[in-house]
């Protein structure tokens, strides 16, 4: 028999403390939604850096608390502004999008990779054939030297 979670809650309401209370880490509505990563626009970063730099020493922390930021954000954004990288960049953690390659460029890259693999295989095959040729020549030389020698005379039995 299947019992839903609501039936369990209703049945457990009259019992004496055997069920978990709703004051735990999860609320009755289920788990809290997963937090999403914040991203900041370049304009916002520049405005916060300017406000932070213009604030008197005692007020800089208030700017950070109000915006929910860390001093490392401002330090990173200041360095990016000084280098000139903050002009069009929205988030320094994301890499710039690569331009899409044309079909010809993709085909050319694929063919170059295939050509390199085939050349490697050809080199291995040539090396193996060279070794086989040397082994064959050695075996022939051993065979000829065995033919040149007289076989040992059979031993007489006593």
PDB file of C-alpha atoms in Angstrom:
ATOM      1  CA  UNK A   1       0.000   0.000   0.000  1.00  0.00           C
ATOM      2  CA  UNK A   2       1.379   3.396  -0.998  1.00  0.00           C
ATOM      3  CA  UNK A   3       1.110   6.256   1.447  1.00  0.00           C
ATOM      4  CA  UNK A   4       1.577   9.822   0.255  1.00  0.00           C
ATOM      5  CA  UNK A   5       3.650  12.288   2.201  1.00  0.00           C
ATOM      6  CA  UNK A   6       0.547  14.282   3.087  1.00  0.00           C
ATOM      7  CA  UNK A   7      -1.146  11.197   4.560  1.00  0.00           C
ATOM      8  CA  UNK A   8       1.986  10.523   6.605  1.00  0.00           C
ATOM      9  CA  UNK A   9       1.976  14.092   7.892  1.00  0.00           C
ATOM     10  CA  UNK A  10      -1.698  13.862   8.803  1.00  0.00           C
ATOM     11  CA  UNK A  11      -1.226  10.533  10.565  1.00  0.00           C
ATOM     12  CA  UNK A  12       1.861  11.717  12.381  1.00  0.00           C
ATOM     13  CA  UNK A  13       0.307  14.923  13.630  1.00  0.00           C
ATOM     14  CA  UNK A  14      -1.391  13.221  16.565  1.00  0.00           C
ATOM     15  CA  UNK A  15       1.551  11.026  17.523  1.00  0.00           C
ATOM     16  CA  UNK A  16       4.017  12.044  20.174  1.00  0.00           C
ATOM     17  CA  UNK A  17       7.179  13.377  18.546  1.00  0.00           C
ATOM     18  CA  UNK A  18       8.041  10.367  16.403  1.00  0.00           C
ATOM     19  CA  UNK A  19       7.987  12.378  13.171  1.00  0.00           C
ATOM     20  CA  UNK A  20      10.342  15.158  12.199  1.00  0.00           C
ATOM     21  CA  UNK A  21       9.070  18.657  12.772  1.00  0.00           C
ATOM     22  CA  UNK A  22       8.777  21.163   9.947  1.00  0.00           C
ATOM     23  CA  UNK A  23      11.324  23.463  11.559  1.00  0.00           C
ATOM     24  CA  UNK A  24      14.223  21.537   9.996  1.00  0.00           C
ATOM     25  CA  UNK A  25      16.373  22.679   7.091  1.00  0.00           C
ATOM     26  CA  UNK A  26      13.634  21.947   4.546  1.00  0.00           C
ATOM     27  CA  UNK A  27      10.347  23.765   4.592  1.00  0.00           C
ATOM     28  CA  UNK A  28       6.962  22.174   3.902  1.00  0.00           C
ATOM     29  CA  UNK A  29       7.103  23.510   0.338  1.00  0.00           C
ATOM     30  CA  UNK A  30      10.165  21.390  -0.499  1.00  0.00           C
ATOM     31  CA  UNK A  31      13.812  22.290  -0.859  1.00  0.00           C
ATOM     32  CA  UNK A  32      14.809  25.839  -1.597  1.00  0.00           C
ATOM     33  CA  UNK A  33      15.694  26.579  -5.215  1.00  0.00           C
ATOM     34  CA  UNK A  34      19.302  26.210  -6.240  1.00  0.00           C
ATOM     35  CA  UNK A  35      21.091  29.573  -6.228  1.00  0.00           C
ATOM     36  CA  UNK A  36      22.197  30.862  -9.593  1.00  0.00           C
ATOM     37  CA  UNK A  37      25.552  32.427 -10.339  1.00  0.00           C
ATOM     38  CA  UNK A  38      25.459  36.175 -10.526  1.00  0.00           C
ATOM     39  CA  UNK A  39      26.770  38.007 -13.546  1.00  0.00           C
ATOM     40  CA  UNK A  40      27.438  41.707 -13.732  1.00  0.00           C
ATOM     41  CA  UNK A  41      27.390  44.000 -16.723  1.00  0.00           C
ATOM     42  CA  UNK A  42      30.415  46.090 -17.597  1.00  0.00           C
ATOM     43  CA  UNK A  43      28.468  49.278 -16.846  1.00  0.00           C
ATOM     44  CA  UNK A  44      27.562  48.016 -13.364  1.00  0.00           C
ATOM     45  CA  UNK A  45      31.163  47.039 -12.647  1.00  0.00           C
ATOM     46  CA  UNK A  46      32.457  50.451 -13.710  1.00  0.00           C
ATOM     47  CA  UNK A  47      29.814  52.247 -11.633  1.00  0.00           C
ATOM     48  CA  UNK A  48      30.604  50.208  -8.499  1.00  0.00           C
ATOM     49  CA  UNK A  49      34.382  50.695  -8.915  1.00  0.00           C
ATOM     50  CA  UNK A  50      33.871  54.447  -9.282  1.00  0.00           C
ATOM     51  CA  UNK A  51      31.540  54.600  -6.266  1.00  0.00           C
ATOM     52  CA  UNK A  52      33.933  52.470  -4.187  1.00  0.00           C
ATOM     53  CA  UNK A  53      36.940  54.626  -5.065  1.00  0.00           C
ATOM     54  CA  UNK A  54      35.072  57.871  -4.319  1.00  0.00           C
ATOM     55  CA  UNK A  55      33.714  56.666  -0.963  1.00  0.00           C
ATOM     56  CA  UNK A  56      35.581  57.777   2.166  1.00  0.00           C
ATOM     57  CA  UNK A  57      37.531  55.084   3.995  1.00  0.00           C
ATOM     58  CA  UNK A  58      34.809  54.310   6.521  1.00  0.00           C
ATOM     59  CA  UNK A  59      32.087  53.989   3.877  1.00  0.00           C
ATOM     60  CA  UNK A  60      33.722  51.533   1.456  1.00  0.00           C
ATOM     61  CA  UNK A  61      32.512  48.532   3.415  1.00  0.00           C
ATOM     62  CA  UNK A  62      28.980  49.948   3.396  1.00  0.00           C
ATOM     63  CA  UNK A  63      29.019  50.056  -0.407  1.00  0.00           C
ATOM     64  CA  UNK A  64      30.081  46.407  -0.526  1.00  0.00           C
ATOM     65  CA  UNK A  65      27.451  45.326   2.014  1.00  0.00           C
ATOM     66  CA  UNK A  66      24.696  47.242   0.246  1.00  0.00           C
ATOM     67  CA  UNK A  67      25.509  45.592  -3.079  1.00  0.00           C
ATOM     68  CA  UNK A  68      26.282  42.164  -1.596  1.00  0.00           C
ATOM     69  CA  UNK A  69      29.823  42.163  -3.003  1.00  0.00           C
ATOM     70  CA  UNK A  70      33.274  41.244  -1.759  1.00  0.00           C
ATOM     71  CA  UNK A  71      36.369  43.408  -1.890  1.00  0.00           C
ATOM     72  CA  UNK A  72      37.896  40.868  -4.290  1.00  0.00           C
ATOM     73  CA  UNK A  73      35.182  41.777  -6.823  1.00  0.00           C
ATOM     74  CA  UNK A  74      36.190  45.428  -6.728  1.00  0.00           C
ATOM     75  CA  UNK A  75      39.900  44.596  -6.893  1.00  0.00           C
ATOM     76  CA  UNK A  76      39.380  42.333  -9.919  1.00  0.00           C
ATOM     77  CA  UNK A  77      37.140  44.863 -11.673  1.00  0.00           C
ATOM     78  CA  UNK A  78      39.605  47.697 -10.993  1.00  0.00           C
ATOM     79  CA  UNK A  79      42.450  45.702 -12.540  1.00  0.00           C
ATOM     80  CA  UNK A  80      40.297  44.869 -15.556  1.00  0.00           C
ATOM     81  CA  UNK A  81      39.359  48.542 -15.956  1.00  0.00           C
ATOM     82  CA  UNK A  82      42.987  49.630 -15.745  1.00  0.00           C
ATOM     83  CA  UNK A  83      44.010  47.131 -18.411  1.00  0.00           C
ATOM     84  CA  UNK A  84      41.110  48.182 -20.589  1.00  0.00           C
ATOM     85  CA  UNK A  85      39.479  44.762 -20.579  1.00  0.00           C
ATOM     86  CA  UNK A  86      36.292  46.025 -18.946  1.00  0.00           C
ATOM     87  CA  UNK A  87      35.099  47.923 -21.977  1.00  0.00           C
ATOM     88  CA  UNK A  88      32.969  45.199 -23.547  1.00  0.00           C
ATOM     89  CA  UNK A  89      33.366  42.227 -21.235  1.00  0.00           C
ATOM     90  CA  UNK A  90      30.326  41.294 -19.175  1.00  0.00           C
ATOM     91  CA  UNK A  91      31.921  38.524 -17.105  1.00  0.00           C
ATOM     92  CA  UNK A  92      35.639  37.817 -16.835  1.00  0.00           C
ATOM     93  CA  UNK A  93      35.067  34.111 -16.056  1.00  0.00           C
ATOM     94  CA  UNK A  94      33.506  33.437 -19.433  1.00  0.00           C
ATOM     95  CA  UNK A  95      35.754  33.050 -22.398  1.00  0.00           C
ATOM     96  CA  UNK A  96      35.149  34.926 -25.594  1.00  0.00           C
ATOM     97  CA  UNK A  97      33.000  33.074 -28.067  1.00  0.00           C
ATOM     98  CA  UNK A  98      34.920  31.486 -30.880  1.00  0.00           C
ATOM     99  CA  UNK A  99      33.792  32.331 -34.366  1.00  0.00           C
ATOM    100  CA  UNK A 100      32.159  29.418 -36.130  1.00  0.00           C
ATOM    101  CA  UNK A 101      34.360  27.708 -38.656  1.00  0.00           C
ATOM    102  CA  UNK A 102      33.233  27.347 -42.201  1.00  0.00           C
ATOM    103  CA  UNK A 103      32.475  23.895 -43.584  1.00  0.00           C
ATOM    104  CA  UNK A 104      35.613  24.038 -45.735  1.00  0.00           C
ATOM    105  CA  UNK A 105      37.829  24.848 -42.762  1.00  0.00           C
ATOM    106  CA  UNK A 106      36.319  22.008 -40.730  1.00  0.00           C
ATOM    107  CA  UNK A 107      36.787  19.569 -43.616  1.00  0.00           C
ATOM    108  CA  UNK A 108      40.376  20.750 -44.107  1.00  0.00           C
ATOM    109  CA  UNK A 109      41.168  20.211 -40.423  1.00  0.00           C
ATOM    110  CA  UNK A 110      39.581  16.746 -40.485  1.00  0.00           C
ATOM    111  CA  UNK A 111      41.557  15.760 -43.594  1.00  0.00           C
ATOM    112  CA  UNK A 112      44.822  17.059 -42.127  1.00  0.00           C
ATOM    113  CA  UNK A 113      44.288  14.980 -38.990  1.00  0.00           C
ATOM    114  CA  UNK A 114      43.503  11.896 -41.095  1.00  0.00           C
ATOM    115  CA  UNK A 115      46.590  12.513 -43.253  1.00  0.00           C
ATOM    116  CA  UNK A 116      48.805  12.754 -40.143  1.00  0.00           C
ATOM    117  CA  UNK A 117      47.392   9.461 -38.807  1.00  0.00           C
ATOM    118  CA  UNK A 118      47.923   7.706 -42.140  1.00  0.00           C
ATOM    119  CA  UNK A 119      51.513   8.976 -42.358  1.00  0.00           C
ATOM    120  CA  UNK A 120      52.161   7.654 -38.860  1.00  0.00           C
ATOM    121  CA  UNK A 121      50.705   4.258 -39.824  1.00  0.00           C
ATOM    122  CA  UNK A 122      52.838   4.219 -42.995  1.00  0.00           C
ATOM    123  CA  UNK A 123      55.992   4.891 -40.977  1.00  0.00           C
ATOM    124  CA  UNK A 124      55.160   2.000 -38.630  1.00  0.00           C
ATOM    125  CA  UNK A 125      54.480  -0.327 -41.560  1.00  0.00           C
ATOM    126  CA  UNK A 126      57.757   0.592 -43.276  1.00  0.00           C
ATOM    127  CA  UNK A 127      59.665  -0.022 -40.050  1.00  0.00           C
ATOM    128  CA  UNK A 128      57.999  -3.406 -39.605  1.00  0.00           C
ATOM    129  CA  UNK A 129      58.786  -4.380 -43.225  1.00  0.00           C
ATOM    130  CA  UNK A 130      62.400  -3.322 -42.779  1.00  0.00           C
ATOM    131  CA  UNK A 131      62.683  -5.502 -39.669  1.00  0.00           C
ATOM    132  CA  UNK A 132      61.022  -8.426 -41.479  1.00  0.00           C
ATOM    133  CA  UNK A 133      63.463  -8.051 -44.402  1.00  0.00           C
ATOM    134  CA  UNK A 134      66.456  -8.091 -42.077  1.00  0.00           C
ATOM    135  CA  UNK A 135      65.107 -11.132 -40.234  1.00  0.00           C
ATOM    136  CA  UNK A 136      64.566 -12.941 -43.563  1.00  0.00           C
ATOM    137  CA  UNK A 137      68.117 -12.133 -44.710  1.00  0.00           C
ATOM    138  CA  UNK A 138      69.515 -13.401 -41.404  1.00  0.00           C
ATOM    139  CA  UNK A 139      67.564 -16.656 -41.646  1.00  0.00           C
ATOM    140  CA  UNK A 140      68.779 -17.214 -45.225  1.00  0.00           C
ATOM    141  CA  UNK A 141      72.349 -16.576 -44.150  1.00  0.00           C
ATOM    142  CA  UNK A 142      71.993 -19.089 -41.323  1.00  0.00           C
ATOM    143  CA  UNK A 143      70.444 -21.598 -43.701  1.00  0.00           C
ATOM    144  CA  UNK A 144      73.295 -21.236 -46.219  1.00  0.00           C
ATOM    145  CA  UNK A 145      75.949 -21.637 -43.536  1.00  0.00           C
ATOM    146  CA  UNK A 146      74.208 -24.774 -42.331  1.00  0.00           C
ATOM    147  CA  UNK A 147      74.184 -26.170 -45.881  1.00  0.00           C
ATOM    148  CA  UNK A 148      77.910 -25.482 -46.324  1.00  0.00           C
ATOM    149  CA  UNK A 149      78.860 -27.444 -43.259  1.00  0.00           C
ATOM    150  CA  UNK A 150      78.994 -31.187 -43.457  1.00  0.00           C
ATOM    151  CA  UNK A 151      76.535 -32.879 -41.232  1.00  0.00           C
ATOM    152  CA  UNK A 152      78.123 -34.580 -38.261  1.00  0.00           C
ATOM    153  CA  UNK A 153      78.832 -38.270 -38.777  1.00  0.00           C
ATOM    154  CA  UNK A 154      76.441 -40.566 -37.054  1.00  0.00           C
ATOM    155  CA  UNK A 155      77.827 -42.158 -33.943  1.00  0.00           C
ATOM    156  CA  UNK A 156      78.372 -45.819 -33.808  1.00  0.00           C
ATOM    157  CA  UNK A 157      76.701 -47.759 -31.133  1.00  0.00           C
ATOM    158  CA  UNK A 158      78.713 -50.063 -29.016  1.00  0.00           C
TER     159      UNK A 158
END
